[in-house]
Amino acid sequence: MAERKLLPRDNDEGSLLSKLGTDSPKPRVKFGGMFCNVEGAFENKTLNFDSYNSIQTEPRPSGMGLIFVPHCSVSSLCLQADRLIIKGGKVVNDDQSFYADIYVEDGIIKQIGENLIVPGGVKTVDAYGHMVIPGGIDVNTSLQAPQLGMCPADDFYHGTRAALAGGTTMIIDHVVPEPGASLLGAYDQWRDLGDRRSCCDYSLHMDITRWHDGLFEELESLVKDKGVNSFLIFMSYKDKFQSSDSQMYEMFSIIRDLGAIAQVHAENGDIIDEEQKRLLELGITGPEGHVLCHPEEVETEAVYRAITIAKQANCPLYITKVMSKSAADVIAKARKKGMVVYGEPITASLGTDGSHHWSKNWAKAAAFVMSPPINPDPSTPEYLSSLLSCGDLQVTASGNSTFSTAQKAVGKDNFTLIPEGTNGIEERLAVVWEKAVATGKMDENEFVAVTSTNAAKLFNLYPRKGRIAVGSDADIVIWNPKETRTLSATTHTLTVEINIFEGMEVRGAPVVVISQGKIVLEDGKLDVTEGSGRFVPRKAYPDYVYKRIKARSRMADARGVPRGNYDGPVHDVISMTKSVPATPTSRMPQFPGKGPLGPARNLHQSGFTLSGTQIDDHIPRRSAQRIVAPPGGRTNITTLS
Amino acid sequence: MSDCRRQWNREDELPVYLAGPITTGPNQRKSYGMFTSAEGACDSTTKDYDNCAAGRRGTRTPRSFSRDRLLDYAENPVPEAASEASEVQGCGSLVNSPGESEDGRQGVATACPSGGQCQSSQEQGKNGLLIRGGRVVNDDRSEFADVYVEHGLIKDVGVNLTVPDDVRVLEANGAMVIPGGIDVNTCLLKPHLGCPPVDDFFLGTKAALAGGTTMIIDHVVPQPGDSLLEAFERWQASADRKCCCDYSLHVDLPNWNAGVQDELEVLVQEKGINSFQVYMAYKDMFQMTDSQLYEAFSFLKDLGAVVMVHAENGDLIAQEQSKILSMGITGPEGHPLSRPEELEAEAVFRAITLGNRVNCPVYITKVMSKTAADTITQARRKGSVVFGEPITASLATDGSHYWSKNWAKAAAYVTSPPLSPDPTTPDHLHSLLACGDLQVVGSAHCAYSTSQKAIGKDNFTLIPEGTNGVEERMGFVWDKAVAMGKMDENQFVAVTSTNSAKIFNLYPRKGRIAVGSDADIVIWDPDRTKTITSKIQQSAVEYNIFEGMECRGGPVAVVSQGRVVYEEGEGLQVQQGSGRFIPRQAFPDHVYQRIRTRNKVKGRQGVTRGMYDGPVYDVPAMPKYITPSPSAKTSPTSHQPPPIRNLHQSNFSLSGAQLDDNVPRRSGHRIVAPPGGRSNITSLG
């Protein structure tokens, strides 16, 4: 334990996960025993590993301003969870499957192989006949994002509890600051809630709800010091969150320079706003109006535009909540043209369709309301799962944000007021299995990829998360592909009254879920600890995303034509004040305070191509660093540093 | 010469001027009378049919609503009194217009070169014109027939026509007789930083006629804040004075606000304008936000107009321009660098999406890149009512010249959207044109002299945008598409003339050789070869962007308004101010039939449910925020509607007051009766 605590300090200087998961030249040894170091990025975390030691009497420290919630079950859990051996299962990673036992200690996978030599008194988990997969990572939840001032019915505690019940052992939640509020303030608020309430590891995306130039420092600080490497930008929610194209371009440029990932909520807010007015005028006030005013095209258009802007800014783009066939097609096409763009279908778009918006039962119809809406085309789930299988879409998430029927009823006379969001955090793995694996579209390795590994790679959690390998976090799910169950609000873990997958039969279910080396689900019993979830910081420049971006920045260098000066006659311009400055100059007055920043950002752009020194400077400045030796050793991809 | 002109004016031009569009009675219809009496397209205009029928010498009555006003202009070449002296004077004064001085250089006579010629043209007006021995090519079929023209109209088409003895005969010698081209996109008066292009309505239309184009539709470009009607009248006055061929006008919308709506109604219902251009580019000048576009589309659809879109993402262009300038690139190559193809395709996609949502026809002007064209193609496959217009420049040349070492040459290519540097673009666009995915060929002729272009010698964003192309348009389509075997002669007629006549509601007055149509006819020789050069062009611009290109196919003779204005060997004989304004009616069938049906079938219905009677959560108040518009000059009124309560919100029963305060107020919206009547939506109220 002591050794472990020292580690972070020892290796503080090096680059962390940014070099992991790269295509290492050395072949991977079969059971992945290449990295033995345990990452130690948790100094600023509340976890006290000592408390999980054999001496369990030591209480958890309540430093870091966190409230320690005593749980009577903590000590017994720790006793069990400290050391585990999972026997007889088929270990499924995204690249291969093999039979092996797994030995877990201190929340870390210590050994993988057959006939492991383990200390006595270790709890044995029987996985015969089942698959042992890396715990799912749900990269899109909004468990605390308020709408109209209402907090979702399922907060961090209920949400992560449901996640664990469904086999998801990590979530990445969206921090949604009030427009105009400080991002860092919102971050602290979410961190506080997450640390107190979360039952599984979590990380945070930052939503940029209103862009202004002053946010640059906050973004920089979030990326460099706070472990946030992804930012969501809204193209919808006019007059609330929506950003203009210019702002998006500016944000994309900054996000790229910081090495983060731009996420986009892609819907054309202007059109939606107009259509909402029109529908209300027509007297349509029920939830079906939501679908009617968020037509598929509006999503598709925004996806197309987002990709265009990201291409111009050479920024990696991640489309959250791909809900329609045509939007998915646009992503697939853009990928074929070489854009660095990723698409995320969610449980709802994979598992159900939007015909329920027309349900006679208002409460049921309202439960389906989310944005972009669940598509009324019943063939959408099939189509999206096909694209997921062939790699055109990469990640599945849930978009979980549940509101009780009473909360949804705020919009009972006006669909635009219905809080948006559905459940899905718990059902995600099962729905993907049912729709893609059980139907033969996808194999078990791809299943692991889309539910866990790809997300870990994209958001720079790999190989700590998303892989069963020595040194990885012991977030493990024992998956029974044969079990069949029916999804229902009566049996689900969330508190919300309506489950949008009500009555859906799914094959595949988690039998045992291990989070941080502790068994949280066994024999159908959920045993979670509120506040046990750790914040997992993520480094900038995920290799999976940024290797191409870096190469392109070097290549994309426009050059002028050297010419002699034009010395012919020049027409006299009649001074017309109103139309003189055509485009570039006239932008200045409209963004006051923009002046000094424009040139500064351009320096970044040129620095990006010409020299790495600027970006180099950031790295030693980092305070908290985790060092993990990647499996297969470090690759020699030169990062920008 | 002056005598001749005077005669001409008095004897021939007068009736032509006043000729109604299609005045054939049913008895005049022969085998080709597929369309009957003058279709109602021109009913609302003030054509004086009496005048053109018999009383050719009658007092000049206004041929259109605007005529009276026009006559007030002192420099009007054809004043009311029609006194010979003043006419000659008027013409003389106009001959001094800038372009005229170049006539000598170009070897083209503006006036009649010889008395005999004058005589013949005089006769031709009086007694008609017979085009003999040609193959009449329409967009649907070709056949060998003679065409007899009288009073500026086609009187008869067929073989062995019975015509008066003294008609002028134009021998086609087996060449093709095609409807005169219609160039739907020219900017002959669009000012850049206050100065108009060097090719004004006279030079521009002269060049058009020389290339076989007998009608242009020019863009009225009001400056932001200007009145549309005033701008329209300014354009019309200038064109009436200078145009040598028939013309019509598009009106560009520099911005969107309530005042514009009233003017639009007047323009559509009284002025004969049925097409309006909106801009998605030119940030802080013309650019509209998506909301404004949506409103504009809805409004224009209800008026039955064709919405034309300049499709480029202005926000991103502005960003790219400042980036490129900050990199130190100031030459014309910065223009294509700051306007990459993707931005055009993106805007096209967005425009089509908006059009689909509003159920409004969308016409994309200046399709310059493959991706933009493909986007249109795909949308058409999905059923969108969208039309695409490649232009001469995008069909004949590519954007590699922006990197020319010669600044003046590089600058000559500057137009927006820019020419794609991809050299395969012209081929691709021709293929799409041939298969019908693109429909219309324009020219976007907007020629600025090199010294005007040099305004932007140190900053490419200031270079006036526009290229030549009105004269070369027909030739290059023939050369690159028909002569290559991509397209047949009928499709050639369709894309250069008929389709645009249909889209803009000029059909069948224009765009077809049939009894009753205007006698805008071109005798086209497919084998003629010509090398394009600025030395022999009509345009005044110094740099022809097609310089040195060989072009097969060209006009042998051009007949405009029943008058031979160009004949090989004889040169051009154009008449400044002879062009008529052709009003166009709203709701062109070719465009609006589908829209109407869709309006009817696309009714949206709510679900009838019982009232929700469960618990309702209390919502705290929230502040309001206004999305920044892409364009700074957006009028705040469009975002901050007056605090009129929407009924839907105010009849909210529980804690209604609180809720209402949170919601951005919805403005009271204009309710316009949609064409085809209101759909039957049962209100859930």
PDB file of N, CA and C in Angstrom, chain A residues 19-37 95 462-463 467 469-472 628-637:
ATOM      1  N   LYS A  19       0.108   8.192 -23.659  1.00  0.00           N
ATOM      2  CA  LYS A  19       0.877   7.308 -24.530  1.00  0.00           C
ATOM      3  C   LYS A  19       0.381   5.881 -24.467  1.00  0.00           C
ATOM      4  N   LEU A  20      -0.714   5.717 -23.776  1.00  0.00           N
ATOM      5  CA  LEU A  20      -1.210   4.361 -23.660  1.00  0.00           C
ATOM      6  C   LEU A  20      -2.106   4.025 -24.832  1.00  0.00           C
ATOM      7  N   GLY A  21      -2.267   2.748 -24.979  1.00  0.00           N
ATOM      8  CA  GLY A  21      -3.220   2.318 -25.972  1.00  0.00           C
ATOM      9  C   GLY A  21      -2.783   2.614 -27.380  1.00  0.00           C
ATOM     10  N   THR A  22      -1.560   2.911 -27.546  1.00  0.00           N
ATOM     11  CA  THR A  22      -1.097   3.183 -28.889  1.00  0.00           C
ATOM     12  C   THR A  22      -0.727   1.866 -29.536  1.00  0.00           C
ATOM     13  N   ASP A  23      -0.578   1.942 -30.808  1.00  0.00           N
ATOM     14  CA  ASP A  23      -0.248   0.696 -31.480  1.00  0.00           C
ATOM     15  C   ASP A  23       1.219   0.397 -31.245  1.00  0.00           C
ATOM     16  N   SER A  24       1.456  -0.273 -30.193  1.00  0.00           N
ATOM     17  CA  SER A  24       2.841  -0.513 -29.821  1.00  0.00           C
ATOM     18  C   SER A  24       3.460  -1.497 -30.786  1.00  0.00           C
ATOM     19  N   PRO A  25       4.703  -1.307 -31.082  1.00  0.00           N
ATOM     20  CA  PRO A  25       5.345  -2.196 -32.039  1.00  0.00           C
ATOM     21  C   PRO A  25       5.505  -3.609 -31.497  1.00  0.00           C
ATOM     22  N   LYS A  26       5.626  -3.716 -30.189  1.00  0.00           N
ATOM     23  CA  LYS A  26       5.803  -5.063 -29.638  1.00  0.00           C
ATOM     24  C   LYS A  26       4.467  -5.760 -29.563  1.00  0.00           C
ATOM     25  N   PRO A  27       4.455  -7.051 -29.826  1.00  0.00           N
ATOM     26  CA  PRO A  27       3.196  -7.766 -29.702  1.00  0.00           C
ATOM     27  C   PRO A  27       2.763  -7.827 -28.246  1.00  0.00           C
ATOM     28  N   ARG A  28       1.537  -7.774 -28.069  1.00  0.00           N
ATOM     29  CA  ARG A  28       0.982  -7.828 -26.733  1.00  0.00           C
ATOM     30  C   ARG A  28       1.073  -9.252 -26.216  1.00  0.00           C
ATOM     31  N   VAL A  29       1.627  -9.419 -25.056  1.00  0.00           N
ATOM     32  CA  VAL A  29       1.673 -10.752 -24.469  1.00  0.00           C
ATOM     33  C   VAL A  29       0.270 -11.157 -24.075  1.00  0.00           C
ATOM     34  N   LYS A  30       0.044 -12.408 -24.145  1.00  0.00           N
ATOM     35  CA  LYS A  30      -1.337 -12.845 -24.189  1.00  0.00           C
ATOM     36  C   LYS A  30      -2.189 -12.313 -23.048  1.00  0.00           C
ATOM     37  N   PHE A  31      -1.739 -12.457 -21.832  1.00  0.00           N
ATOM     38  CA  PHE A  31      -2.632 -12.054 -20.773  1.00  0.00           C
ATOM     39  C   PHE A  31      -2.380 -10.632 -20.318  1.00  0.00           C
ATOM     40  N   GLY A  32      -1.685  -9.935 -21.121  1.00  0.00           N
ATOM     41  CA  GLY A  32      -1.617  -8.499 -20.914  1.00  0.00           C
ATOM     42  C   GLY A  32      -0.864  -8.093 -19.678  1.00  0.00           C
ATOM     43  N   GLY A  33       0.033  -8.920 -19.206  1.00  0.00           N
ATOM     44  CA  GLY A  33       0.696  -8.576 -17.958  1.00  0.00           C
ATOM     45  C   GLY A  33       1.841  -7.606 -18.164  1.00  0.00           C
ATOM     46  N   MET A  34       1.619  -6.557 -18.830  1.00  0.00           N
ATOM     47  CA  MET A  34       2.727  -5.692 -19.188  1.00  0.00           C
ATOM     48  C   MET A  34       2.862  -4.527 -18.244  1.00  0.00           C
ATOM     49  N   PHE A  35       1.830  -4.157 -17.643  1.00  0.00           N
ATOM     50  CA  PHE A  35       2.041  -3.022 -16.744  1.00  0.00           C
ATOM     51  C   PHE A  35       1.613  -3.419 -15.358  1.00  0.00           C
ATOM     52  N   CYS A  36       2.515  -3.185 -14.494  1.00  0.00           N
ATOM     53  CA  CYS A  36       2.229  -3.612 -13.148  1.00  0.00           C
ATOM     54  C   CYS A  36       1.992  -2.425 -12.240  1.00  0.00           C
ATOM     55  N   ASN A  37       2.404  -1.279 -12.709  1.00  0.00           N
ATOM     56  CA  ASN A  37       2.203  -0.114 -11.859  1.00  0.00           C
ATOM     57  C   ASN A  37       0.726   0.190 -11.734  1.00  0.00           C
ATOM     58  N   ASP A  95     -10.250  -7.109 -28.303  1.00  0.00           N
ATOM     59  CA  ASP A  95      -9.455  -7.693 -29.376  1.00  0.00           C
ATOM     60  C   ASP A  95      -9.489  -9.211 -29.371  1.00  0.00           C
ATOM     61  N   TYR A 462      -8.065   4.645 -21.224  1.00  0.00           N
ATOM     62  CA  TYR A 462      -7.525   3.341 -21.596  1.00  0.00           C
ATOM     63  C   TYR A 462      -6.050   3.301 -21.270  1.00  0.00           C
ATOM     64  N   PRO A 463      -5.490   2.239 -20.786  1.00  0.00           N
ATOM     65  CA  PRO A 463      -6.121   0.953 -20.473  1.00  0.00           C
ATOM     66  C   PRO A 463      -6.517   0.815 -19.016  1.00  0.00           C
ATOM     67  N   ARG A 467     -10.594  -2.419 -20.247  1.00  0.00           N
ATOM     68  CA  ARG A 467      -9.820  -3.574 -20.630  1.00  0.00           C
ATOM     69  C   ARG A 467      -9.581  -4.447 -19.406  1.00  0.00           C
ATOM     70  N   ALA A 469      -6.907  -6.389 -18.021  1.00  0.00           N
ATOM     71  CA  ALA A 469      -5.486  -6.632 -18.188  1.00  0.00           C
ATOM     72  C   ALA A 469      -4.838  -6.355 -16.840  1.00  0.00           C
ATOM     73  N   VAL A 470      -3.670  -6.901 -16.652  1.00  0.00           N
ATOM     74  CA  VAL A 470      -2.991  -6.696 -15.380  1.00  0.00           C
ATOM     75  C   VAL A 470      -2.682  -5.214 -15.230  1.00  0.00           C
ATOM     76  N   GLY A 471      -3.063  -4.663 -14.101  1.00  0.00           N
ATOM     77  CA  GLY A 471      -2.843  -3.241 -13.866  1.00  0.00           C
ATOM     78  C   GLY A 471      -4.063  -2.390 -14.099  1.00  0.00           C
ATOM     79  N   SER A 472      -5.011  -2.922 -14.803  1.00  0.00           N
ATOM     80  CA  SER A 472      -6.231  -2.146 -15.021  1.00  0.00           C
ATOM     81  C   SER A 472      -7.070  -2.133 -13.759  1.00  0.00           C
ATOM     82  N   VAL A 628       1.457   5.644 -15.755  1.00  0.00           N
ATOM     83  CA  VAL A 628       1.138   4.252 -15.991  1.00  0.00           C
ATOM     84  C   VAL A 628       2.022   3.768 -17.121  1.00  0.00           C
ATOM     85  N   ALA A 629       2.661   2.682 -16.891  1.00  0.00           N
ATOM     86  CA  ALA A 629       3.418   2.108 -17.991  1.00  0.00           C
ATOM     87  C   ALA A 629       2.443   1.353 -18.867  1.00  0.00           C
ATOM     88  N   PRO A 630       2.401   1.663 -20.111  1.00  0.00           N
ATOM     89  CA  PRO A 630       1.411   1.007 -20.966  1.00  0.00           C
ATOM     90  C   PRO A 630       1.805  -0.423 -21.252  1.00  0.00           C
ATOM     91  N   PRO A 631       0.846  -1.230 -21.535  1.00  0.00           N
ATOM     92  CA  PRO A 631       1.184  -2.595 -21.938  1.00  0.00           C
ATOM     93  C   PRO A 631       1.935  -2.530 -23.255  1.00  0.00           C
ATOM     94  N   GLY A 632       2.968  -3.285 -23.322  1.00  0.00           N
ATOM     95  CA  GLY A 632       3.762  -3.230 -24.542  1.00  0.00           C
ATOM     96  C   GLY A 632       4.756  -2.096 -24.528  1.00  0.00           C
ATOM     97  N   GLY A 633       4.882  -1.471 -23.403  1.00  0.00           N
ATOM     98  CA  GLY A 633       5.875  -0.414 -23.306  1.00  0.00           C
ATOM     99  C   GLY A 633       5.415   0.854 -23.956  1.00  0.00           C
ATOM    100  N   ARG A 634       6.191   1.887 -23.771  1.00  0.00           N
ATOM    101  CA  ARG A 634       5.820   3.163 -24.365  1.00  0.00           C
ATOM    102  C   ARG A 634       6.007   3.103 -25.863  1.00  0.00           C
ATOM    103  N   THR A 635       5.143   3.710 -26.515  1.00  0.00           N
ATOM    104  CA  THR A 635       5.344   3.795 -27.941  1.00  0.00           C
ATOM    105  C   THR A 635       6.148   5.048 -28.205  1.00  0.00           C
ATOM    106  N   ASN A 636       6.748   5.053 -29.349  1.00  0.00           N
ATOM    107  CA  ASN A 636       7.522   6.244 -29.625  1.00  0.00           C
ATOM    108  C   ASN A 636       6.802   7.191 -30.566  1.00  0.00           C
ATOM    109  N   ILE A 637       5.521   7.278 -30.398  1.00  0.00           N
ATOM    110  CA  ILE A 637       4.814   8.345 -31.093  1.00  0.00           C
ATOM    111  C   ILE A 637       5.175   9.631 -30.370  1.00  0.00           C
TER     112      ILE A 637
END
